[in-house]
């Protein structure tokens, strides 16, 4: 493909994306395909000869698109947002066009230095303590990881390395393998599954501590767990606190956990993947009270700040800790020595190579500005409150717990089976997409404002679909309770209905 063909192909692709976004409401959120549909639709072998880009576009429309779940649909209300914007797409395109791999400063100075600048900008917007920023006089700084999952693993590995160094320095005869076998990390039973996975990958026991009735990990719970483990000869190493849990968007009280971690010399990592973006709005910063006790902090611009995946922002209070843990030198990686405060980011992450991710973050920050991003967050929270008011007005439903950020959890008063059936029927219809969660042992449905395109009219539409499916559940009243569970209404046996009359 030459430059002229690229121009044609690129313009066609841009038009395709723009048309897709403009008309996304015309599509069901969920695809109507069966597992293996694409495996049978595509050839078993790659093409021997080059093919025309127009054929690629045609197959994209005819074969790929039917199997896409439309995450940017304003009727997608599952999980949490995945960021997207035209500004970010252009930033990603510019990054891909350069094709740099920024593992050293010299490999691409702009790649390193723009990341420093944008993470200073973003850290200031969030109201993080100055010591987390590269522009401070201390050793702190930010780095872009691929995901919050990766940031948690990085924090766990750095915490492990730091405590082993400390204990072996204090006692040169200490056995490193024995120390590793005794290390333990702590998190809430409401934390994301990626935290537990980090323990698996990092070969460290993770204790899932019971949260309170508000879904928070309290200081007294952590204090007791640490004391119990120390009495058994274990070594507390790391605490992963969550600001905005996956299930209910609860906020662990850092002001309770932080002093305990500081006293015990335990690393405190803060996972604020989704809700951390809200801290650009000053009215929500009280939810990270105690963040000054953290050793590392992570949030995902690729969730709520309209930056396309992947782009996870992690800040370290003392970058010396991460460099000591990950520094592996080779002669071909030698770089200029006098770079003042310019970090060598290959020592701040798991992989050696790194993409020019900061370009898309920079583009979004430039084109939306702080006020545009704040308006986006506040609008989503307002839409969630509107949805909660619609649910509360229907006496068949309970909204519980209180809505948090862009998340509303609700269930049918008639019980778990009806709530499960409602969700199953909604999923089968494919017009809206929601997923389940639990709160105080109650099965619930999670409704999240996800798409940047979502309007009040879209929320009303989604509620209309939910309400209609709830209305359809009335015909199940005389069906035995066991038969109601997990039975989408369109799959009910007509004989079963007749026998129940």
PDB file of N, CA, C and O in Angstrom, residues 176-244:
ATOM      1  N   UNK A 176      15.919 -15.102  51.937  1.00  0.00           N
ATOM      2  CA  UNK A 176      14.952 -14.410  51.084  1.00  0.00           C
ATOM      3  C   UNK A 176      13.766 -15.305  50.727  1.00  0.00           C
ATOM      4  O   UNK A 176      12.620 -14.849  50.681  1.00  0.00           O
ATOM      5  N   UNK A 177      14.045 -16.577  50.465  1.00  0.00           N
ATOM      6  CA  UNK A 177      12.952 -17.490  50.119  1.00  0.00           C
ATOM      7  C   UNK A 177      11.988 -17.658  51.284  1.00  0.00           C
ATOM      8  O   UNK A 177      10.765 -17.736  51.092  1.00  0.00           O
ATOM      9  N   UNK A 178      12.526 -17.710  52.481  1.00  0.00           N
ATOM     10  CA  UNK A 178      11.663 -17.837  53.665  1.00  0.00           C
ATOM     11  C   UNK A 178      10.821 -16.575  53.843  1.00  0.00           C
ATOM     12  O   UNK A 178       9.641 -16.648  54.190  1.00  0.00           O
ATOM     13  N   UNK A 179      11.433 -15.413  53.600  1.00  0.00           N
ATOM     14  CA  UNK A 179      10.676 -14.156  53.703  1.00  0.00           C
ATOM     15  C   UNK A 179       9.527 -14.162  52.700  1.00  0.00           C
ATOM     16  O   UNK A 179       8.377 -13.837  53.042  1.00  0.00           O
ATOM     17  N   UNK A 180       9.822 -14.540  51.454  1.00  0.00           N
ATOM     18  CA  UNK A 180       8.787 -14.552  50.413  1.00  0.00           C
ATOM     19  C   UNK A 180       7.611 -15.447  50.801  1.00  0.00           C
ATOM     20  O   UNK A 180       6.451 -15.124  50.525  1.00  0.00           O
ATOM     21  N   UNK A 181       7.907 -16.569  51.409  1.00  0.00           N
ATOM     22  CA  UNK A 181       6.849 -17.518  51.771  1.00  0.00           C
ATOM     23  C   UNK A 181       5.932 -16.982  52.863  1.00  0.00           C
ATOM     24  O   UNK A 181       4.828 -17.489  53.050  1.00  0.00           O
ATOM     25  N   UNK A 182       6.397 -15.950  53.581  1.00  0.00           N
ATOM     26  CA  UNK A 182       5.608 -15.408  54.695  1.00  0.00           C
ATOM     27  C   UNK A 182       4.880 -14.108  54.357  1.00  0.00           C
ATOM     28  O   UNK A 182       4.100 -13.609  55.165  1.00  0.00           O
ATOM     29  N   UNK A 183       5.128 -13.568  53.176  1.00  0.00           N
ATOM     30  CA  UNK A 183       4.535 -12.278  52.815  1.00  0.00           C
ATOM     31  C   UNK A 183       3.034 -12.418  52.574  1.00  0.00           C
ATOM     32  O   UNK A 183       2.561 -13.409  52.007  1.00  0.00           O
ATOM     33  N   UNK A 184       2.292 -11.410  52.979  1.00  0.00           N
ATOM     34  CA  UNK A 184       0.843 -11.421  52.795  1.00  0.00           C
ATOM     35  C   UNK A 184       0.373 -10.014  52.448  1.00  0.00           C
ATOM     36  O   UNK A 184       0.916  -9.017  52.932  1.00  0.00           O
ATOM     37  N   UNK A 185      -0.604  -9.947  51.546  1.00  0.00           N
ATOM     38  CA  UNK A 185      -1.218  -8.680  51.149  1.00  0.00           C
ATOM     39  C   UNK A 185      -2.689  -8.695  51.550  1.00  0.00           C
ATOM     40  O   UNK A 185      -3.278  -9.757  51.767  1.00  0.00           O
ATOM     41  N   UNK A 186      -3.279  -7.510  51.627  1.00  0.00           N
ATOM     42  CA  UNK A 186      -4.653  -7.376  52.116  1.00  0.00           C
ATOM     43  C   UNK A 186      -5.462  -6.495  51.167  1.00  0.00           C
ATOM     44  O   UNK A 186      -4.966  -5.500  50.632  1.00  0.00           O
ATOM     45  N   UNK A 187      -6.717  -6.869  51.001  1.00  0.00           N
ATOM     46  CA  UNK A 187      -7.640  -6.049  50.232  1.00  0.00           C
ATOM     47  C   UNK A 187      -9.054  -6.375  50.680  1.00  0.00           C
ATOM     48  O   UNK A 187      -9.273  -7.298  51.475  1.00  0.00           O
ATOM     49  N   UNK A 188     -10.006  -5.637  50.182  1.00  0.00           N
ATOM     50  CA  UNK A 188     -11.406  -5.858  50.536  1.00  0.00           C
ATOM     51  C   UNK A 188     -11.995  -7.008  49.736  1.00  0.00           C
ATOM     52  O   UNK A 188     -11.567  -7.290  48.610  1.00  0.00           O
ATOM     53  N   UNK A 189     -13.007  -7.655  50.294  1.00  0.00           N
ATOM     54  CA  UNK A 189     -13.731  -8.682  49.537  1.00  0.00           C
ATOM     55  C   UNK A 189     -14.557  -8.063  48.404  1.00  0.00           C
ATOM     56  O   UNK A 189     -15.162  -8.770  47.608  1.00  0.00           O
ATOM     57  N   UNK A 190     -14.588  -6.735  48.346  1.00  0.00           N
ATOM     58  CA  UNK A 190     -15.272  -6.025  47.268  1.00  0.00           C
ATOM     59  C   UNK A 190     -14.309  -5.539  46.183  1.00  0.00           C
ATOM     60  O   UNK A 190     -14.731  -4.906  45.217  1.00  0.00           O
ATOM     61  N   UNK A 191     -13.024  -5.799  46.345  1.00  0.00           N
ATOM     62  CA  UNK A 191     -12.051  -5.327  45.361  1.00  0.00           C
ATOM     63  C   UNK A 191     -12.217  -6.083  44.047  1.00  0.00           C
ATOM     64  O   UNK A 191     -12.817  -7.163  43.993  1.00  0.00           O
ATOM     65  N   UNK A 192     -11.675  -5.513  42.984  1.00  0.00           N
ATOM     66  CA  UNK A 192     -11.773  -6.112  41.670  1.00  0.00           C
ATOM     67  C   UNK A 192     -11.036  -7.451  41.616  1.00  0.00           C
ATOM     68  O   UNK A 192     -10.045  -7.656  42.326  1.00  0.00           O
ATOM     69  N   UNK A 193     -11.501  -8.338  40.752  1.00  0.00           N
ATOM     70  CA  UNK A 193     -10.873  -9.656  40.632  1.00  0.00           C
ATOM     71  C   UNK A 193      -9.401  -9.550  40.233  1.00  0.00           C
ATOM     72  O   UNK A 193      -8.605 -10.447  40.518  1.00  0.00           O
ATOM     73  N   UNK A 194      -9.031  -8.451  39.587  1.00  0.00           N
ATOM     74  CA  UNK A 194      -7.645  -8.276  39.155  1.00  0.00           C
ATOM     75  C   UNK A 194      -6.683  -8.183  40.332  1.00  0.00           C
ATOM     76  O   UNK A 194      -5.497  -8.489  40.194  1.00  0.00           O
ATOM     77  N   UNK A 195      -7.188  -7.763  41.492  1.00  0.00           N
ATOM     78  CA  UNK A 195      -6.339  -7.673  42.682  1.00  0.00           C
ATOM     79  C   UNK A 195      -5.946  -9.076  43.134  1.00  0.00           C
ATOM     80  O   UNK A 195      -4.777  -9.362  43.421  1.00  0.00           O
ATOM     81  N   UNK A 196      -6.918  -9.954  43.184  1.00  0.00           N
ATOM     82  CA  UNK A 196      -6.632 -11.347  43.550  1.00  0.00           C
ATOM     83  C   UNK A 196      -5.719 -12.003  42.514  1.00  0.00           C
ATOM     84  O   UNK A 196      -4.812 -12.767  42.860  1.00  0.00           O
ATOM     85  N   UNK A 197      -5.935 -11.662  41.242  1.00  0.00           N
ATOM     86  CA  UNK A 197      -5.082 -12.213  40.175  1.00  0.00           C
ATOM     87  C   UNK A 197      -3.646 -11.720  40.320  1.00  0.00           C
ATOM     88  O   UNK A 197      -2.692 -12.466  40.056  1.00  0.00           O
ATOM     89  N   UNK A 198      -3.486 -10.460  40.761  1.00  0.00           N
ATOM     90  CA  UNK A 198      -2.133  -9.930  40.981  1.00  0.00           C
ATOM     91  C   UNK A 198      -1.406 -10.761  42.025  1.00  0.00           C
ATOM     92  O   UNK A 198      -0.195 -10.995  41.923  1.00  0.00           O
ATOM     93  N   UNK A 199      -2.135 -11.225  43.049  1.00  0.00           N
ATOM     94  CA  UNK A 199      -1.534 -12.088  44.053  1.00  0.00           C
ATOM     95  C   UNK A 199      -1.066 -13.406  43.456  1.00  0.00           C
ATOM     96  O   UNK A 199       0.003 -13.920  43.798  1.00  0.00           O
ATOM     97  N   UNK A 200      -1.871 -13.942  42.518  1.00  0.00           N
ATOM     98  CA  UNK A 200      -1.486 -15.184  41.848  1.00  0.00           C
ATOM     99  C   UNK A 200      -0.225 -14.964  41.012  1.00  0.00           C
ATOM    100  O   UNK A 200       0.744 -15.725  41.094  1.00  0.00           O
ATOM    101  N   UNK A 201      -0.228 -13.895  40.218  1.00  0.00           N
ATOM    102  CA  UNK A 201       0.919 -13.615  39.349  1.00  0.00           C
ATOM    103  C   UNK A 201       2.154 -13.219  40.146  1.00  0.00           C
ATOM    104  O   UNK A 201       3.282 -13.520  39.746  1.00  0.00           O
ATOM    105  N   UNK A 202       1.944 -12.535  41.262  1.00  0.00           N
ATOM    106  CA  UNK A 202       3.061 -12.082  42.073  1.00  0.00           C
ATOM    107  C   UNK A 202       3.472 -13.060  43.159  1.00  0.00           C
ATOM    108  O   UNK A 202       4.340 -12.741  43.977  1.00  0.00           O
ATOM    109  N   UNK A 203       2.841 -14.244  43.159  1.00  0.00           N
ATOM    110  CA  UNK A 203       3.169 -15.295  44.131  1.00  0.00           C
ATOM    111  C   UNK A 203       3.104 -14.773  45.563  1.00  0.00           C
ATOM    112  O   UNK A 203       4.029 -14.975  46.357  1.00  0.00           O
ATOM    113  N   UNK A 204       2.002 -14.112  45.886  1.00  0.00           N
ATOM    114  CA  UNK A 204       1.817 -13.615  47.246  1.00  0.00           C
ATOM    115  C   UNK A 204       0.385 -13.906  47.712  1.00  0.00           C
ATOM    116  O   UNK A 204      -0.572 -13.721  46.957  1.00  0.00           O
ATOM    117  N   UNK A 205       0.276 -14.366  48.923  1.00  0.00           N
ATOM    118  CA  UNK A 205      -1.038 -14.626  49.495  1.00  0.00           C
ATOM    119  C   UNK A 205      -1.791 -13.301  49.640  1.00  0.00           C
ATOM    120  O   UNK A 205      -1.252 -12.324  50.148  1.00  0.00           O
ATOM    121  N   UNK A 206      -3.051 -13.291  49.192  1.00  0.00           N
ATOM    122  CA  UNK A 206      -3.895 -12.098  49.322  1.00  0.00           C
ATOM    123  C   UNK A 206      -5.084 -12.450  50.201  1.00  0.00           C
ATOM    124  O   UNK A 206      -5.823 -13.393  49.912  1.00  0.00           O
ATOM    125  N   UNK A 207      -5.257 -11.707  51.269  1.00  0.00           N
ATOM    126  CA  UNK A 207      -6.408 -11.913  52.139  1.00  0.00           C
ATOM    127  C   UNK A 207      -7.524 -10.958  51.742  1.00  0.00           C
ATOM    128  O   UNK A 207      -7.341  -9.737  51.689  1.00  0.00           O
ATOM    129  N   UNK A 208      -8.695 -11.521  51.438  1.00  0.00           N
ATOM    130  CA  UNK A 208      -9.866 -10.716  51.100  1.00  0.00           C
ATOM    131  C   UNK A 208     -10.628 -10.440  52.395  1.00  0.00           C
ATOM    132  O   UNK A 208     -11.346 -11.309  52.903  1.00  0.00           O
ATOM    133  N   UNK A 209     -10.457  -9.237  52.933  1.00  0.00           N
ATOM    134  CA  UNK A 209     -11.044  -8.898  54.231  1.00  0.00           C
ATOM    135  C   UNK A 209     -12.496  -8.459  54.065  1.00  0.00           C
ATOM    136  O   UNK A 209     -12.850  -7.780  53.105  1.00  0.00           O
ATOM    137  N   UNK A 210     -13.306  -8.841  55.031  1.00  0.00           N
ATOM    138  CA  UNK A 210     -14.744  -8.550  54.964  1.00  0.00           C
ATOM    139  C   UNK A 210     -14.999  -7.051  55.036  1.00  0.00           C
ATOM    140  O   UNK A 210     -14.496  -6.359  55.915  1.00  0.00           O
ATOM    141  N   UNK A 211     -15.796  -6.571  54.102  1.00  0.00           N
ATOM    142  CA  UNK A 211     -16.180  -5.157  54.102  1.00  0.00           C
ATOM    143  C   UNK A 211     -17.376  -4.952  55.023  1.00  0.00           C
ATOM    144  O   UNK A 211     -18.047  -5.903  55.434  1.00  0.00           O
ATOM    145  N   UNK A 212     -17.649  -3.688  55.342  1.00  0.00           N
ATOM    146  CA  UNK A 212     -18.802  -3.393  56.197  1.00  0.00           C
ATOM    147  C   UNK A 212     -20.070  -3.317  55.347  1.00  0.00           C
ATOM    148  O   UNK A 212     -20.063  -3.612  54.152  1.00  0.00           O
ATOM    149  N   UNK A 213     -21.177  -2.926  55.958  1.00  0.00           N
ATOM    150  CA  UNK A 213     -22.451  -2.901  55.246  1.00  0.00           C
ATOM    151  C   UNK A 213     -22.497  -1.879  54.121  1.00  0.00           C
ATOM    152  O   UNK A 213     -23.407  -1.900  53.287  1.00  0.00           O
ATOM    153  N   UNK A 214     -21.542  -0.961  54.102  1.00  0.00           N
ATOM    154  CA  UNK A 214     -21.454   0.019  53.021  1.00  0.00           C
ATOM    155  C   UNK A 214     -20.432  -0.387  51.958  1.00  0.00           C
ATOM    156  O   UNK A 214     -20.126   0.398  51.052  1.00  0.00           O
ATOM    157  N   UNK A 215     -19.901  -1.622  52.078  1.00  0.00           N
ATOM    158  CA  UNK A 215     -18.951  -2.113  51.091  1.00  0.00           C
ATOM    159  C   UNK A 215     -17.547  -1.581  51.263  1.00  0.00           C
ATOM    160  O   UNK A 215     -16.727  -1.671  50.348  1.00  0.00           O
ATOM    161  N   UNK A 216     -17.229  -1.045  52.451  1.00  0.00           N
ATOM    162  CA  UNK A 216     -15.922  -0.445  52.700  1.00  0.00           C
ATOM    163  C   UNK A 216     -15.058  -1.345  53.579  1.00  0.00           C
ATOM    164  O   UNK A 216     -15.555  -2.034  54.472  1.00  0.00           O
ATOM    165  N   UNK A 217     -13.759  -1.314  53.323  1.00  0.00           N
ATOM    166  CA  UNK A 217     -12.795  -1.983  54.196  1.00  0.00           C
ATOM    167  C   UNK A 217     -12.407  -1.004  55.297  1.00  0.00           C
ATOM    168  O   UNK A 217     -11.815   0.041  55.035  1.00  0.00           O
ATOM    169  N   UNK A 218     -12.733  -1.328  56.536  1.00  0.00           N
ATOM    170  CA  UNK A 218     -12.496  -0.403  57.641  1.00  0.00           C
ATOM    171  C   UNK A 218     -11.143  -0.644  58.284  1.00  0.00           C
ATOM    172  O   UNK A 218     -10.564  -1.733  58.226  1.00  0.00           O
ATOM    173  N   UNK A 219     -10.657   0.406  58.952  1.00  0.00           N
ATOM    174  CA  UNK A 219      -9.353   0.349  59.587  1.00  0.00           C
ATOM    175  C   UNK A 219      -9.254  -0.733  60.642  1.00  0.00           C
ATOM    176  O   UNK A 219      -8.234  -1.438  60.724  1.00  0.00           O
ATOM    177  N   UNK A 220     -10.306  -0.887  61.459  1.00  0.00           N
ATOM    178  CA  UNK A 220     -10.232  -1.887  62.533  1.00  0.00           C
ATOM    179  C   UNK A 220     -10.137  -3.305  61.981  1.00  0.00           C
ATOM    180  O   UNK A 220      -9.513  -4.189  62.579  1.00  0.00           O
ATOM    181  N   UNK A 221     -10.769  -3.547  60.810  1.00  0.00           N
ATOM    182  CA  UNK A 221     -10.689  -4.861  60.173  1.00  0.00           C
ATOM    183  C   UNK A 221      -9.269  -5.144  59.701  1.00  0.00           C
ATOM    184  O   UNK A 221      -8.731  -6.247  59.899  1.00  0.00           O
ATOM    185  N   UNK A 222      -8.654  -4.147  59.097  1.00  0.00           N
ATOM    186  CA  UNK A 222      -7.267  -4.304  58.649  1.00  0.00           C
ATOM    187  C   UNK A 222      -6.331  -4.479  59.844  1.00  0.00           C
ATOM    188  O   UNK A 222      -5.439  -5.345  59.821  1.00  0.00           O
ATOM    189  N   UNK A 223      -6.527  -3.694  60.886  1.00  0.00           N
ATOM    190  CA  UNK A 223      -5.677  -3.767  62.074  1.00  0.00           C
ATOM    191  C   UNK A 223      -5.699  -5.172  62.676  1.00  0.00           C
ATOM    192  O   UNK A 223      -4.658  -5.742  62.998  1.00  0.00           O
ATOM    193  N   UNK A 224      -6.892  -5.743  62.793  1.00  0.00           N
ATOM    194  CA  UNK A 224      -7.025  -7.081  63.376  1.00  0.00           C
ATOM    195  C   UNK A 224      -6.349  -8.130  62.493  1.00  0.00           C
ATOM    196  O   UNK A 224      -5.664  -9.031  62.996  1.00  0.00           O
ATOM    197  N   UNK A 225      -6.526  -8.017  61.168  1.00  0.00           N
ATOM    198  CA  UNK A 225      -5.926  -8.994  60.251  1.00  0.00           C
ATOM    199  C   UNK A 225      -4.409  -8.953  60.328  1.00  0.00           C
ATOM    200  O   UNK A 225      -3.741  -9.997  60.343  1.00  0.00           O
ATOM    201  N   UNK A 226      -3.844  -7.753  60.370  1.00  0.00           N
ATOM    202  CA  UNK A 226      -2.385  -7.623  60.467  1.00  0.00           C
ATOM    203  C   UNK A 226      -1.875  -8.193  61.777  1.00  0.00           C
ATOM    204  O   UNK A 226      -0.872  -8.931  61.811  1.00  0.00           O
ATOM    205  N   UNK A 227      -2.551  -7.876  62.863  1.00  0.00           N
ATOM    206  CA  UNK A 227      -2.129  -8.392  64.170  1.00  0.00           C
ATOM    207  C   UNK A 227      -2.199  -9.915  64.206  1.00  0.00           C
ATOM    208  O   UNK A 227      -1.284 -10.576  64.727  1.00  0.00           O
ATOM    209  N   UNK A 228      -3.265 -10.478  63.651  1.00  0.00           N
ATOM    210  CA  UNK A 228      -3.416 -11.936  63.624  1.00  0.00           C
ATOM    211  C   UNK A 228      -2.292 -12.589  62.819  1.00  0.00           C
ATOM    212  O   UNK A 228      -1.705 -13.600  63.239  1.00  0.00           O
ATOM    213  N   UNK A 229      -1.976 -12.002  61.678  1.00  0.00           N
ATOM    214  CA  UNK A 229      -0.940 -12.585  60.821  1.00  0.00           C
ATOM    215  C   UNK A 229       0.440 -12.465  61.452  1.00  0.00           C
ATOM    216  O   UNK A 229       1.263 -13.397  61.375  1.00  0.00           O
ATOM    217  N   UNK A 230       0.719 -11.346  62.080  1.00  0.00           N
ATOM    218  CA  UNK A 230       2.022 -11.177  62.730  1.00  0.00           C
ATOM    219  C   UNK A 230       2.183 -12.173  63.870  1.00  0.00           C
ATOM    220  O   UNK A 230       3.278 -12.694  64.099  1.00  0.00           O
ATOM    221  N   UNK A 231       1.095 -12.460  64.584  1.00  0.00           N
ATOM    222  CA  UNK A 231       1.167 -13.418  65.679  1.00  0.00           C
ATOM    223  C   UNK A 231       1.451 -14.830  65.183  1.00  0.00           C
ATOM    224  O   UNK A 231       1.928 -15.678  65.922  1.00  0.00           O
ATOM    225  N   UNK A 232       1.170 -15.080  63.891  1.00  0.00           N
ATOM    226  CA  UNK A 232       1.419 -16.394  63.287  1.00  0.00           C
ATOM    227  C   UNK A 232       2.725 -16.428  62.516  1.00  0.00           C
ATOM    228  O   UNK A 232       3.008 -17.378  61.791  1.00  0.00           O
ATOM    229  N   UNK A 233       3.507 -15.349  62.642  1.00  0.00           N
ATOM    230  CA  UNK A 233       4.815 -15.320  62.002  1.00  0.00           C
ATOM    231  C   UNK A 233       4.809 -14.871  60.555  1.00  0.00           C
ATOM    232  O   UNK A 233       5.828 -14.959  59.867  1.00  0.00           O
ATOM    233  N   UNK A 234       3.666 -14.376  60.076  1.00  0.00           N
ATOM    234  CA  UNK A 234       3.590 -13.878  58.710  1.00  0.00           C
ATOM    235  C   UNK A 234       4.073 -12.427  58.645  1.00  0.00           C
ATOM    236  O   UNK A 234       4.176 -11.744  59.664  1.00  0.00           O
ATOM    237  N   UNK A 235       4.341 -11.949  57.432  1.00  0.00           N
ATOM    238  CA  UNK A 235       4.895 -10.615  57.247  1.00  0.00           C
ATOM    239  C   UNK A 235       3.959  -9.782  56.382  1.00  0.00           C
ATOM    240  O   UNK A 235       3.869  -9.993  55.160  1.00  0.00           O
ATOM    241  N   UNK A 236       3.220  -8.837  56.966  1.00  0.00           N
ATOM    242  CA  UNK A 236       2.364  -7.953  56.167  1.00  0.00           C
ATOM    243  C   UNK A 236       3.206  -7.139  55.189  1.00  0.00           C
ATOM    244  O   UNK A 236       4.236  -6.570  55.567  1.00  0.00           O
ATOM    245  N   UNK A 237       2.758  -7.107  53.930  1.00  0.00           N
ATOM    246  CA  UNK A 237       3.581  -6.500  52.875  1.00  0.00           C
ATOM    247  C   UNK A 237       2.875  -5.367  52.147  1.00  0.00           C
ATOM    248  O   UNK A 237       3.487  -4.337  51.860  1.00  0.00           O
ATOM    249  N   UNK A 238       1.601  -5.552  51.817  1.00  0.00           N
ATOM    250  CA  UNK A 238       0.928  -4.611  50.921  1.00  0.00           C
ATOM    251  C   UNK A 238      -0.567  -4.570  51.208  1.00  0.00           C
ATOM    252  O   UNK A 238      -1.167  -5.603  51.551  1.00  0.00           O
ATOM    253  N   UNK A 239      -1.165  -3.396  51.091  1.00  0.00           N
ATOM    254  CA  UNK A 239      -2.616  -3.218  51.171  1.00  0.00           C
ATOM    255  C   UNK A 239      -3.078  -2.566  49.878  1.00  0.00           C
ATOM    256  O   UNK A 239      -2.494  -1.569  49.431  1.00  0.00           O
ATOM    257  N   UNK A 240      -4.094  -3.156  49.254  1.00  0.00           N
ATOM    258  CA  UNK A 240      -4.691  -2.558  48.057  1.00  0.00           C
ATOM    259  C   UNK A 240      -6.061  -2.043  48.441  1.00  0.00           C
ATOM    260  O   UNK A 240      -6.986  -2.814  48.708  1.00  0.00           O
ATOM    261  N   UNK A 241      -6.196  -0.729  48.518  1.00  0.00           N
ATOM    262  CA  UNK A 241      -7.467  -0.087  48.830  1.00  0.00           C
ATOM    263  C   UNK A 241      -8.166   0.303  47.537  1.00  0.00           C
ATOM    264  O   UNK A 241      -7.516   0.588  46.526  1.00  0.00           O
ATOM    265  N   UNK A 242      -9.498   0.322  47.573  1.00  0.00           N
ATOM    266  CA  UNK A 242     -10.266   0.636  46.378  1.00  0.00           C
ATOM    267  C   UNK A 242     -11.084   1.906  46.582  1.00  0.00           C
ATOM    268  O   UNK A 242     -11.794   2.038  47.577  1.00  0.00           O
ATOM    269  N   UNK A 243     -10.975   2.815  45.647  1.00  0.00           N
ATOM    270  CA  UNK A 243     -11.855   3.989  45.609  1.00  0.00           C
ATOM    271  C   UNK A 243     -12.797   3.804  44.429  1.00  0.00           C
ATOM    272  O   UNK A 243     -12.463   4.093  43.291  1.00  0.00           O
ATOM    273  N   UNK A 244     -13.980   3.240  44.716  1.00  0.00           N
ATOM    274  CA  UNK A 244     -14.948   2.930  43.679  1.00  0.00           C
ATOM    275  C   UNK A 244     -14.948   1.461  43.333  1.00  0.00           C
ATOM    276  O   UNK A 244     -14.480   1.065  42.264  1.00  0.00           O
TER     277      UNK A 244
END
